[in-house]
Amino acid sequence: MPSAPTNHLPIVHDQLVRWCVLGYCFIKFCDMYDD
């Protein structure tokens, strides 16, 4: 398994995007039930 930065970066980026989407959905969900 090569440890090149080019192979590692997309994985980190994918995780960041996933957490951002989850956080956004969580905030929207709470906002919906807050009204």
Short mmCIF file of C-alpha atoms in Angstrom, two decimals, residues 1-2 4-10 12 17 19-22 26 30-31 33-34:
data_model
loop_
_atom_site.label_atom_id
_atom_site.label_comp_id
_atom_site.label_asym_id
_atom_site.label_seq_id
_atom_site.Cartn_x
_atom_site.Cartn_y
_atom_site.Cartn_z
CA MET A 1 0.00 0.00 0.00
CA PRO A 2 1.75 3.19 -1.21
CA ALA A 4 1.95 8.84 -1.36
CA PRO A 5 0.28 12.15 -0.44
CA THR A 6 -1.66 12.06 -3.71
CA ASN A 7 -3.30 8.80 -2.60
CA HIS A 8 -3.95 10.00 0.94
CA LEU A 9 -5.38 13.45 0.23
CA PRO A 10 -8.64 12.42 -1.52
CA VAL A 12 -9.11 13.02 3.92
CA VAL A 17 -16.95 16.66 2.90
CA TRP A 19 -18.71 15.45 7.97
CA CYS A 20 -19.66 18.86 6.56
CA VAL A 21 -22.73 17.41 4.86
CA LEU A 22 -23.71 15.52 8.03
CA PHE A 26 -28.04 17.98 11.43
CA CYS A 30 -32.71 20.79 14.37
CA ASP A 31 -33.87 24.01 12.72
CA TYR A 33 -37.93 20.92 14.77
CA ASP A 34 -37.15 24.23 16.46
#
